[in-house]
Short mmCIF file of C-alpha atoms in Angstrom, two decimals:
data_model
loop_
_atom_site.label_atom_id
_atom_site.label_comp_id
_atom_site.label_asym_id
_atom_site.label_seq_id
_atom_site.Cartn_x
_atom_site.Cartn_y
_atom_site.Cartn_z
CA MET A 1 0.16 0.21 0.38
CA SER A 2 1.10 3.46 -0.98
CA VAL A 3 1.94 6.13 1.40
CA SER A 4 -1.26 8.44 2.03
CA ARG A 5 -2.61 11.51 3.50
CA LEU A 6 -4.64 10.97 6.52
CA LEU A 7 -6.38 14.24 8.22
CA ILE A 8 -8.03 13.32 11.44
CA VAL A 9 -10.55 16.46 12.95
CA ASP A 10 -11.69 15.50 16.43
CA ASP A 11 -11.36 17.93 19.52
CA GLU A 12 -11.10 15.09 21.84
CA GLU A 13 -6.77 14.43 21.94
CA SER A 14 -7.32 10.89 22.63
CA ILE A 15 -8.91 9.82 19.74
CA CYS A 16 -6.41 11.89 17.78
CA TRP A 17 -3.02 10.61 19.37
CA GLY A 18 -4.81 6.79 18.89
CA LEU A 19 -5.72 7.61 15.10
CA SER A 20 -2.43 9.32 14.59
CA GLN A 21 -0.72 6.24 15.90
CA LEU A 22 -2.95 3.95 13.69
CA GLY A 23 -1.99 5.70 10.68
CA GLU A 24 1.87 6.24 11.36
CA SER A 25 2.29 2.42 12.08
CA GLN A 26 0.68 1.82 8.64
CA GLY A 27 3.37 4.25 7.06
CA HIS A 28 1.02 7.23 6.29
CA GLN A 29 1.23 10.48 6.80
CA VAL A 30 -1.54 11.92 9.53
CA MET A 31 -2.40 15.72 9.49
CA ILE A 32 -4.58 16.68 12.73
CA ALA A 33 -7.06 19.50 13.23
CA SER A 34 -9.19 20.42 16.73
CA THR A 35 -11.80 21.96 14.67
CA ALA A 36 -13.79 21.91 11.04
CA GLU A 37 -12.16 25.91 10.65
CA GLN A 38 -8.60 24.54 10.65
CA ALA A 39 -9.40 21.36 8.72
CA LEU A 40 -10.12 23.10 6.13
CA SER A 41 -7.33 25.40 5.63
CA LEU A 42 -5.36 22.08 6.30
CA ALA A 43 -7.02 20.21 3.57
CA GLU A 44 -6.63 23.23 1.00
CA ALA A 45 -2.75 23.35 1.97
CA GLU A 46 -1.86 19.01 1.87
CA ARG A 47 -4.78 17.62 0.31
CA PRO A 48 -5.70 14.60 2.29
CA ASP A 49 -6.62 11.28 0.53
CA VAL A 50 -8.46 10.39 3.89
CA VAL A 51 -10.81 12.01 6.26
CA VAL A 52 -11.70 11.14 9.40
CA MET A 53 -13.98 13.72 11.27
CA ASP A 54 -16.29 13.66 14.10
CA VAL A 55 -19.84 15.25 13.82
CA ARG A 56 -19.50 17.10 17.24
CA LEU A 57 -16.71 19.92 16.70
CA PRO A 58 -16.38 23.32 18.48
CA GLY A 59 -17.47 26.04 15.89
CA MET A 60 -18.75 24.95 12.40
CA ASP A 61 -19.99 20.75 12.92
CA GLY A 62 -18.80 18.14 10.95
CA LEU A 63 -21.72 17.86 8.13
CA THR A 64 -21.20 21.30 6.99
CA ALA A 65 -17.07 20.75 6.85
CA MET A 66 -17.82 17.94 4.85
CA GLN A 67 -20.08 20.25 2.57
CA GLY A 68 -16.59 22.89 2.47
CA LEU A 69 -14.37 19.76 2.21
CA TYR A 70 -16.01 18.64 -1.23
CA GLU A 71 -16.18 22.33 -2.56
CA ARG A 72 -12.27 22.83 -1.77
CA ILE A 73 -10.67 19.84 -2.82
CA GLY A 74 -13.32 17.63 -4.98
CA PRO A 75 -14.22 14.29 -3.87
CA VAL A 76 -12.95 12.66 -1.10
CA PRO A 77 -13.92 9.54 1.58
CA VAL A 78 -14.93 11.34 4.48
CA ILE A 79 -15.08 8.56 7.78
CA VAL A 80 -17.32 10.14 10.01
CA ILE A 81 -17.44 9.65 13.62
CA THR A 82 -20.36 9.45 16.24
CA ALA A 83 -21.14 9.08 19.62
CA TYR A 84 -24.06 6.73 20.76
CA GLY A 85 -27.57 8.92 21.16
CA ASP A 86 -26.11 10.51 17.77
CA LEU A 87 -27.21 7.35 14.86
CA GLU A 88 -29.41 10.37 13.09
CA THR A 89 -26.69 12.69 12.43
CA ALA A 90 -24.70 9.91 11.16
CA VAL A 91 -27.36 9.06 8.76
CA GLU A 92 -27.26 11.93 7.52
CA ALA A 93 -23.77 11.92 6.83
CA VAL A 94 -24.14 9.22 5.06
CA ARG A 95 -26.77 10.70 3.04
CA ASN A 96 -24.32 13.28 2.37
CA GLY A 97 -22.03 11.34 0.87
CA ALA A 98 -20.00 10.26 3.31
CA PHE A 99 -17.73 6.93 2.94
CA ASP A 100 -19.06 5.13 5.84
CA TYR A 101 -19.37 6.30 9.34
CA ILE A 102 -17.97 4.83 12.94
CA VAL A 103 -20.12 5.02 16.49
CA LYS A 104 -17.65 6.12 19.41
CA PRO A 105 -16.48 3.96 21.01
CA PHE A 106 -14.61 1.38 18.93
CA ASP A 107 -11.48 -0.27 18.55
CA LEU A 108 -8.83 0.29 16.49
CA ASN A 109 -9.32 -3.09 14.18
CA GLN A 110 -12.52 -1.59 13.11
CA MET A 111 -11.44 1.51 12.54
CA GLU A 112 -8.10 -0.15 10.33
CA GLN A 113 -10.90 -1.96 7.93
CA VAL A 114 -12.96 0.67 7.09
CA LEU A 115 -9.15 3.35 6.79
CA GLU A 116 -7.77 0.39 4.23
CA LYS A 117 -11.52 0.29 2.31
CA ALA A 118 -11.17 4.48 1.88
CA ILE A 119 -7.73 4.52 1.29
CA ASN A 120 -8.53 2.02 -1.47
CA GLU A 121 -11.03 3.99 -2.99
CA SER A 122 -8.97 7.14 -2.89
CA GLU A 123 -6.33 5.05 -4.50
CA ARG A 124 -8.29 4.59 -8.05
CA LYS A 125 -7.61 6.84 -10.73
CA GLU A 126 -11.31 6.99 -11.25
CA PRO A 127 -14.07 5.82 -9.65
CA LEU A 128 -15.40 2.45 -10.05
CA VAL A 129 -18.27 3.66 -12.29
CA ASP A 130 -20.27 0.32 -12.63
CA GLU A 131 -20.12 0.43 -8.49
CA ASN A 132 -21.56 3.92 -8.53
CA ARG A 133 -24.15 3.41 -11.14
CA GLN A 134 -25.47 0.03 -10.21
CA LEU A 135 -26.48 -1.43 -7.32
CA GLU A 136 -28.32 -4.84 -8.18
CA GLY A 137 -30.13 -3.41 -11.06
CA LEU A 138 -30.60 -0.44 -9.67
CA VAL A 139 -29.15 2.16 -11.98
CA GLY A 140 -27.97 5.82 -11.51
CA SER A 141 -25.59 8.35 -10.97
CA THR A 142 -27.44 11.67 -9.97
CA LEU A 143 -27.37 12.63 -6.42
CA GLU A 144 -31.14 11.53 -6.47
CA MET A 145 -29.88 7.92 -6.58
CA GLN A 146 -26.67 8.29 -4.87
CA LYS A 147 -28.84 8.82 -1.81
CA VAL A 148 -30.73 5.51 -2.21
CA PHE A 149 -27.73 3.95 -2.42
CA LYS A 150 -26.25 5.30 1.11
CA SER A 151 -30.06 4.97 2.93
CA ILE A 152 -29.71 0.79 1.40
CA ALA A 153 -26.29 -0.03 2.28
CA LEU A 154 -26.89 1.74 5.78
CA VAL A 155 -30.26 -0.24 6.88
CA ALA A 156 -29.10 -3.84 5.04
CA GLY A 157 -26.90 -4.72 7.73
CA SER A 158 -29.53 -3.68 10.14
CA GLU A 159 -32.98 -5.95 11.18
CA ALA A 160 -34.92 -2.93 10.60
CA SER A 161 -37.99 -3.14 9.14
CA VAL A 162 -37.74 -0.92 5.58
CA LEU A 163 -40.79 1.25 3.90
CA LEU A 164 -39.94 1.84 0.29
CA SER A 165 -42.27 4.82 -1.36
CA GLY A 166 -42.18 6.31 -4.59
CA GLU A 167 -44.51 5.97 -8.02
CA SER A 168 -44.86 2.66 -9.50
CA GLY A 169 -42.75 1.66 -11.79
CA THR A 170 -39.44 3.38 -9.90
CA GLY A 171 -37.84 0.09 -9.14
CA LYS A 172 -38.97 -0.89 -5.64
CA GLU A 173 -38.63 -4.36 -5.63
CA LEU A 174 -35.02 -3.97 -7.24
CA ALA A 175 -34.29 -1.91 -3.87
CA ALA A 176 -35.98 -4.45 -1.77
CA GLN A 177 -33.85 -7.42 -3.30
CA ALA A 178 -30.59 -5.06 -2.65
CA ILE A 179 -31.04 -4.45 0.74
CA HIS A 180 -31.90 -8.45 0.89
CA ARG A 181 -28.42 -9.46 -0.61
CA PHE A 182 -26.32 -6.96 1.45
CA SER A 183 -27.93 -8.27 5.27
CA GLU A 184 -26.85 -11.03 7.05
CA ARG A 185 -30.42 -12.74 5.85
CA SER A 186 -28.52 -12.92 2.40
CA THR A 187 -28.64 -17.03 2.64
CA GLY A 188 -32.35 -17.02 3.37
CA PRO A 189 -35.46 -16.87 1.09
CA PHE A 190 -36.52 -13.67 -0.65
CA VAL A 191 -40.41 -13.84 -0.53
CA ALA A 192 -42.48 -11.54 -2.66
CA VAL A 193 -45.89 -10.91 -2.22
CA ASN A 194 -47.57 -8.33 -4.22
CA ILE A 195 -50.72 -7.49 -1.94
CA ALA A 196 -52.54 -5.75 -4.92
CA SER A 197 -53.20 -9.20 -6.42
CA LEU A 198 -54.14 -11.40 -4.04
CA SER A 199 -58.21 -11.42 -3.72
CA GLU A 200 -59.85 -9.84 -0.32
CA ASN A 201 -61.16 -13.68 0.43
CA LEU A 202 -57.72 -15.61 0.15
CA ALA A 203 -55.53 -12.93 1.19
CA GLU A 204 -55.20 -14.21 4.93
CA SER A 205 -54.79 -18.05 3.60
CA GLU A 206 -51.68 -16.75 0.95
CA LEU A 207 -50.37 -14.90 3.96
CA PHE A 208 -50.82 -17.03 7.17
CA GLY A 209 -51.42 -20.25 5.52
CA HIS A 210 -54.22 -22.52 6.20
CA ALA A 211 -55.11 -25.70 7.93
CA GLN A 212 -56.41 -28.97 5.43
CA GLY A 213 -60.21 -28.94 5.21
CA SER A 214 -60.28 -25.12 6.90
CA PHE A 215 -62.50 -23.97 3.60
CA THR A 216 -64.15 -25.32 0.45
CA GLY A 217 -61.50 -26.42 -1.55
CA ALA A 218 -58.91 -26.54 1.15
CA GLU A 219 -57.73 -30.19 -0.01
CA THR A 220 -54.48 -29.87 1.53
CA ALA A 221 -52.42 -27.56 4.53
CA ARG A 222 -50.64 -24.91 2.95
CA MET A 223 -47.82 -22.82 4.35
CA GLY A 224 -48.60 -19.07 3.55
CA PHE A 225 -45.88 -16.34 2.70
CA LEU A 226 -44.93 -15.05 5.69
CA GLU A 227 -43.95 -18.84 7.10
CA GLN A 228 -42.18 -19.35 3.42
CA ALA A 229 -40.06 -16.47 4.44
CA ASP A 230 -38.48 -17.52 7.53
CA GLN A 231 -34.72 -16.78 8.05
CA GLY A 232 -35.27 -14.23 4.81
CA THR A 233 -36.91 -11.10 4.13
CA LEU A 234 -40.90 -11.09 3.26
CA PHE A 235 -41.37 -7.99 0.99
CA LEU A 236 -44.69 -7.11 0.87
CA ASP A 237 -45.59 -4.83 -2.52
CA GLU A 238 -48.20 -2.50 -2.78
CA VAL A 239 -49.18 -2.98 1.44
CA ALA A 240 -51.47 -0.12 1.34
CA ASP A 241 -53.71 -2.68 0.10
CA ILE A 242 -53.67 -5.03 3.04
CA PRO A 243 -57.37 -5.59 3.67
CA LEU A 244 -57.99 -3.99 6.68
CA SER A 245 -59.61 -6.58 8.76
CA ILE A 246 -55.84 -8.80 8.06
CA GLN A 247 -53.79 -5.68 9.67
CA ILE A 248 -54.22 -6.66 12.86
CA LYS A 249 -53.47 -10.49 12.43
CA LEU A 250 -50.61 -9.37 10.76
CA LEU A 251 -49.07 -6.60 13.02
CA ARG A 252 -49.35 -9.15 15.68
CA ALA A 253 -46.98 -11.90 13.34
CA LEU A 254 -44.60 -9.47 12.85
CA GLU A 255 -44.28 -8.61 16.72
CA GLU A 256 -44.51 -12.16 18.00
CA GLY A 257 -42.33 -13.91 15.33
CA GLU A 258 -46.12 -16.68 15.19
CA VAL A 259 -48.75 -17.00 12.68
CA LEU A 260 -52.12 -18.77 12.98
CA PRO A 261 -52.74 -20.66 9.78
CA VAL A 262 -56.47 -20.19 8.54
CA GLY A 263 -58.23 -22.69 10.57
CA SER A 264 -55.85 -24.09 12.89
CA ASN A 265 -55.59 -23.70 16.72
CA LYS A 266 -51.60 -24.12 16.19
CA LYS A 267 -48.94 -21.30 15.89
CA VAL A 268 -45.87 -21.85 13.60
CA LYS A 269 -42.70 -19.49 14.45
CA THR A 270 -41.38 -17.95 11.61
CA ASN A 271 -38.58 -15.35 12.09
CA PHE A 272 -38.35 -13.10 9.07
CA ARG A 273 -37.41 -9.23 8.17
CA VAL A 274 -40.22 -7.56 6.30
CA ILE A 275 -39.71 -4.57 4.07
CA ALA A 276 -42.87 -3.03 2.73
CA ALA A 277 -43.61 -1.01 -0.51
CA THR A 278 -46.50 1.40 -1.35
CA HIS A 279 -46.64 4.46 -4.27
CA ARG A 280 -49.61 5.68 -1.83
CA ASN A 281 -49.75 7.77 1.02
CA LEU A 282 -49.90 5.48 4.26
CA GLU A 283 -50.44 8.99 6.39
CA SER A 284 -53.47 9.85 4.26
CA LEU A 285 -54.82 6.18 4.61
CA ILE A 286 -54.18 6.43 8.68
CA ARG A 287 -56.50 9.79 8.89
CA GLN A 288 -59.11 8.30 6.53
CA ARG A 289 -59.14 4.71 8.65
CA LYS A 290 -58.38 2.67 5.96
CA PHE A 291 -54.49 1.96 7.55
CA ARG A 292 -53.66 1.15 11.34
CA HIS A 293 -51.22 3.25 12.70
CA ASP A 294 -49.86 0.68 14.77
CA LEU A 295 -49.22 -1.25 11.49
CA TYR A 296 -47.91 1.20 9.99
CA PHE A 297 -45.26 2.66 12.96
CA ARG A 298 -44.17 -1.65 12.89
CA LEU A 299 -43.47 -1.49 9.11
CA CYS A 300 -41.73 1.95 8.87
CA THR A 301 -38.23 1.99 11.07
CA PHE A 302 -36.70 3.18 8.20
CA GLN A 303 -38.22 4.53 5.32
CA ILE A 304 -36.55 4.94 1.73
CA ASP A 305 -37.99 7.07 -0.99
CA ILE A 306 -37.46 5.95 -4.60
CA PRO A 307 -37.66 8.83 -6.77
CA SER A 308 -39.47 8.87 -9.92
CA LEU A 309 -37.50 9.20 -13.28
CA ARG A 310 -38.82 12.88 -13.84
CA LYS A 311 -36.79 14.12 -10.79
CA ARG A 312 -33.30 12.28 -12.21
CA VAL A 313 -33.60 12.89 -15.52
CA GLY A 314 -29.45 12.89 -15.49
CA ASP A 315 -29.91 9.03 -15.45
CA ILE A 316 -31.91 8.18 -18.37
CA SER A 317 -29.01 8.04 -21.00
CA VAL A 318 -27.48 5.37 -18.64
CA LEU A 319 -30.66 3.70 -18.19
CA ALA A 320 -31.10 3.59 -21.76
CA ASP A 321 -27.29 2.50 -22.27
CA PHE A 322 -28.10 -0.33 -19.48
CA PHE A 323 -30.78 -2.02 -21.24
CA LEU A 324 -29.47 -2.04 -24.35
CA GLU A 325 -26.43 -3.77 -23.44
CA ARG A 326 -28.99 -6.48 -22.42
CA PHE A 327 -31.26 -6.25 -25.72
CA VAL A 328 -28.50 -7.44 -28.20
CA ASP A 329 -30.19 -8.67 -31.93
CA ARG A 330 -30.07 -12.16 -31.40
CA GLN A 331 -29.76 -12.69 -35.15
CA THR A 332 -27.28 -10.84 -35.96
CA GLY A 333 -25.73 -10.27 -32.74
CA MET A 334 -25.32 -6.51 -33.52
CA GLN A 335 -25.22 -3.69 -30.47
CA HIS A 336 -27.88 -1.07 -30.88
CA ARG A 337 -26.58 2.43 -30.32
CA LEU A 338 -28.63 5.62 -29.49
CA THR A 339 -28.40 8.47 -31.82
CA GLN A 340 -28.21 12.20 -29.21
CA GLU A 341 -31.53 13.28 -31.45
CA THR A 342 -32.63 10.00 -29.85
CA VAL A 343 -31.51 10.70 -26.09
CA ALA A 344 -32.94 14.48 -26.32
CA GLU A 345 -36.03 12.93 -27.07
CA LEU A 346 -35.96 10.33 -24.10
CA GLU A 347 -35.02 13.28 -22.21
CA ARG A 348 -37.64 15.35 -23.08
CA ARG A 349 -40.58 12.77 -22.14
CA PRO A 350 -42.37 12.57 -18.59
CA TRP A 351 -41.83 9.07 -18.00
CA TYR A 352 -45.15 8.29 -16.00
CA GLY A 353 -44.54 4.85 -15.86
CA ASN A 354 -40.77 5.93 -14.91
CA VAL A 355 -38.05 3.46 -15.30
CA ARG A 356 -40.28 0.41 -16.37
CA GLU A 357 -42.25 2.33 -19.58
CA LEU A 358 -38.13 3.35 -20.03
CA ARG A 359 -36.98 -0.30 -20.20
CA ASN A 360 -40.14 -1.38 -22.53
CA SER A 361 -39.60 1.96 -25.06
CA ILE A 362 -36.13 0.83 -25.25
CA GLU A 363 -36.63 -2.99 -25.84
CA HIS A 364 -39.78 -1.90 -28.09
CA ALA A 365 -37.16 0.52 -30.46
CA ALA A 366 -34.15 -2.18 -30.43
CA LEU A 367 -36.66 -4.56 -32.04
CA ARG A 368 -38.30 -1.93 -34.49
CA ALA A 369 -34.46 -0.16 -35.48
CA ARG A 370 -32.86 -1.57 -38.61
CA GLY A 371 -29.10 -0.58 -39.06
CA GLY A 372 -28.57 -1.23 -35.09
CA THR A 373 -29.28 2.53 -34.67
CA ILE A 374 -32.29 3.56 -32.70
CA LEU A 375 -33.64 6.83 -33.66
CA PRO A 376 -36.76 9.08 -32.35
CA GLU A 377 -39.47 7.46 -34.51
CA ASP A 378 -38.51 4.05 -33.23
CA LEU A 379 -39.60 4.89 -30.30
CA PRO A 380 -43.18 4.14 -29.01
CA ALA A 381 -45.52 6.81 -27.86
CA SER A 382 -45.00 8.40 -24.60
CA VAL A 383 -47.27 6.89 -21.75
CA SER A 384 -50.19 9.31 -20.66
CA ARG A 385 -50.73 10.18 -16.98
CA SER A 386 -54.40 9.05 -17.54
CA PHE A 387 -53.39 5.80 -19.24
CA LEU A 388 -51.59 4.73 -16.07
CA GLY A 389 -54.50 6.26 -13.69
CA MET A 390 -52.61 9.27 -12.04
CA ASP A 391 -55.39 11.23 -12.75
CA ASP A 392 -57.20 9.25 -10.61
CA SER A 393 -54.85 9.67 -8.36
CA GLN A 394 -54.35 13.05 -8.96
CA THR A 395 -58.26 13.88 -8.01
CA GLY A 396 -57.63 11.70 -4.93
CA SER A 397 -54.88 14.59 -3.79
CA ASP A 398 -57.04 17.25 -4.36
CA ALA A 399 -59.82 15.50 -2.16
CA GLN A 400 -56.69 15.24 0.04
CA ILE A 401 -56.04 19.22 0.16
CA LEU A 402 -59.19 19.69 0.60
CA GLU A 403 -60.07 17.74 3.56
CA LEU A 404 -56.91 19.04 5.23
CA LEU A 405 -57.97 22.90 4.48
CA LYS A 406 -61.23 21.72 6.04
CA GLN A 407 -59.66 21.49 9.11
CA TRP A 408 -57.28 24.15 9.13
CA ALA A 409 -59.89 26.17 9.16
CA GLU A 410 -62.35 24.56 11.89
CA GLN A 411 -59.07 24.70 13.75
CA GLN A 412 -58.54 28.92 13.05
CA LEU A 413 -62.05 29.77 13.11
CA THR A 414 -61.76 28.28 17.12
CA ASP A 415 -60.16 31.15 18.03
CA PRO A 416 -61.77 34.13 17.73
CA ASP A 417 -58.66 36.17 17.12
CA GLN A 418 -56.99 34.05 14.70
CA ALA A 419 -60.55 33.63 12.46
CA ALA A 420 -60.28 37.66 11.84
CA ASN A 421 -57.66 37.38 9.23
CA ILE A 422 -58.37 33.79 8.06
CA TYR A 423 -58.74 34.27 4.61
CA LYS A 424 -55.36 36.50 4.37
CA LYS A 425 -53.58 33.32 6.04
CA LEU A 426 -54.76 31.14 3.99
CA LEU A 427 -53.35 33.25 0.81
CA SER A 428 -50.12 33.48 2.56
CA LEU A 429 -50.34 29.81 3.23
CA ILE A 430 -51.13 28.43 -0.11
CA GLU A 431 -49.51 31.49 -2.62
CA PRO A 432 -45.93 31.37 -2.03
CA PRO A 433 -45.38 27.46 -2.81
CA VAL A 434 -47.48 27.61 -5.54
CA MET A 435 -45.41 30.47 -6.87
CA GLU A 436 -42.09 28.83 -6.42
CA VAL A 437 -42.43 26.03 -8.41
CA ALA A 438 -43.98 28.14 -11.28
CA LEU A 439 -41.05 29.72 -10.81
CA GLU A 440 -38.70 26.96 -10.68
CA LYS A 441 -40.61 25.59 -13.60
CA PHE A 442 -39.75 28.34 -15.90
CA HIS A 443 -36.50 28.86 -14.62
CA GLY A 444 -36.76 32.01 -12.60
CA GLN A 445 -38.73 33.91 -15.81
CA CYS A 446 -41.33 35.93 -14.64
CA ALA A 447 -43.60 36.47 -17.71
CA PRO A 448 -44.00 32.52 -18.45
CA ALA A 449 -44.85 31.71 -14.65
CA ALA A 450 -47.65 34.30 -13.92
CA ARG A 451 -49.22 33.30 -17.45
CA CYS A 452 -49.04 29.53 -16.04
CA LEU A 453 -50.64 31.27 -12.47
CA GLY A 454 -53.22 33.32 -14.69
CA LEU A 455 -51.89 36.50 -13.21
CA HIS A 456 -50.66 39.18 -14.47
CA ARG A 457 -47.03 39.80 -14.41
CA THR A 458 -46.90 42.77 -12.28
CA THR A 459 -49.61 41.14 -10.03
CA LEU A 460 -46.89 38.42 -9.71
CA SER A 461 -43.52 40.41 -9.31
CA LYS A 462 -45.83 42.57 -6.57
CA LYS A 463 -47.02 39.24 -4.68
CA LEU A 464 -43.14 37.76 -4.83
CA LYS A 465 -41.83 41.25 -2.98
CA GLN A 466 -44.71 40.76 -0.69
CA TYR A 467 -43.83 37.40 0.66
CA GLU A 468 -40.39 38.12 -0.01
CA ILE A 469 -39.63 35.14 -2.39
CA GLU A 470 -35.98 35.67 -4.51
CA ASN A 471 -36.30 35.49 -7.86
CA SER A 472 -33.00 34.13 -9.30
#
């Protein structure tokens, strides 16, 4: 291993001494800073290969310093140190790009292993693109997907229940498979259950199993999905569709580690990790009494939001190339390629069907294209929101907003002092976010934003000043 420069940032002398001894024993050059400000100055003068930094520092905190490091010296592996009870901060650090985190107190063997990995990472002339872009079929190099990768890496080693949220077609099952693959249960089964595909009459039998003769047609006993997942992972897709009558039984099974098959009086032990997924708003369903809040908290120890393709346009060309590699012409063995015009067309489309729609579109184009070159006209027509039933979900969202506004108005009107200016308060509540989104959509241009909102440009300008909204 070549000599590397380590920067240790901690205000505890004992930590700095121990880590410096470790680094020097491995033949590395060690620099020490007791504050984030000192660390940034050192980093600019002597670019470190790896940084070990405590989160809690006098003055500037470690998370802020991380961003400063990236801005000043570019990508550098940062190992975050955090104390017990500070796990939330550590999670945030990992999401923001930390290489790894270690909880105090730690032993030097653990730190040595992490340091070795970080140094190996820093010695690469180029990042391993495949590692950064792909995680068990999840592909992407944008910041949005890197956050997903970090979250998966963070939670995989635990036994925490995970809730994956996001639109249909974003890759929630792939994320669940990745969590299972990198968990200690990876040698156990991965049992995927699409709740929406189960009929309400048979859902209980499918999940918990049934005894022989428990109902008409039950000629033999059947092991349910919860029992099949023993020593592995149970993936409950479209968990919002679990019938309310079954939710309490599922909650008990999750908490007790036992299932009671239909028609049986003997419980069966099972031990599995649960990962749930939904494209619906569970909190809204809880308010509508369609989903139990206690089951929600049991399923959602850790939540990962999988972004829609519209929120990571930068990944579209990467995904398209990824799919094309798998659609080699079987007769000629020819590898297809995309023209710049085709890539531009792909990036213009809304992709309401997300990655699933993109994959199907690339496969369609690969079959249709001649000569191995995919042109824009080889792509199928873009899928509309109404085709996917998204207009209905939008109507549901409008109903939810209406209900929330009613609740807010009722709360305001209970206090005579607050009720006096309720309309003005309502406008100040709803106008700013709508205007901010419109400005963002039109890149800060006031005229098209005003037309979109149905306002005169002068009126919009006045309201922006009124709400102190900066227009960059």
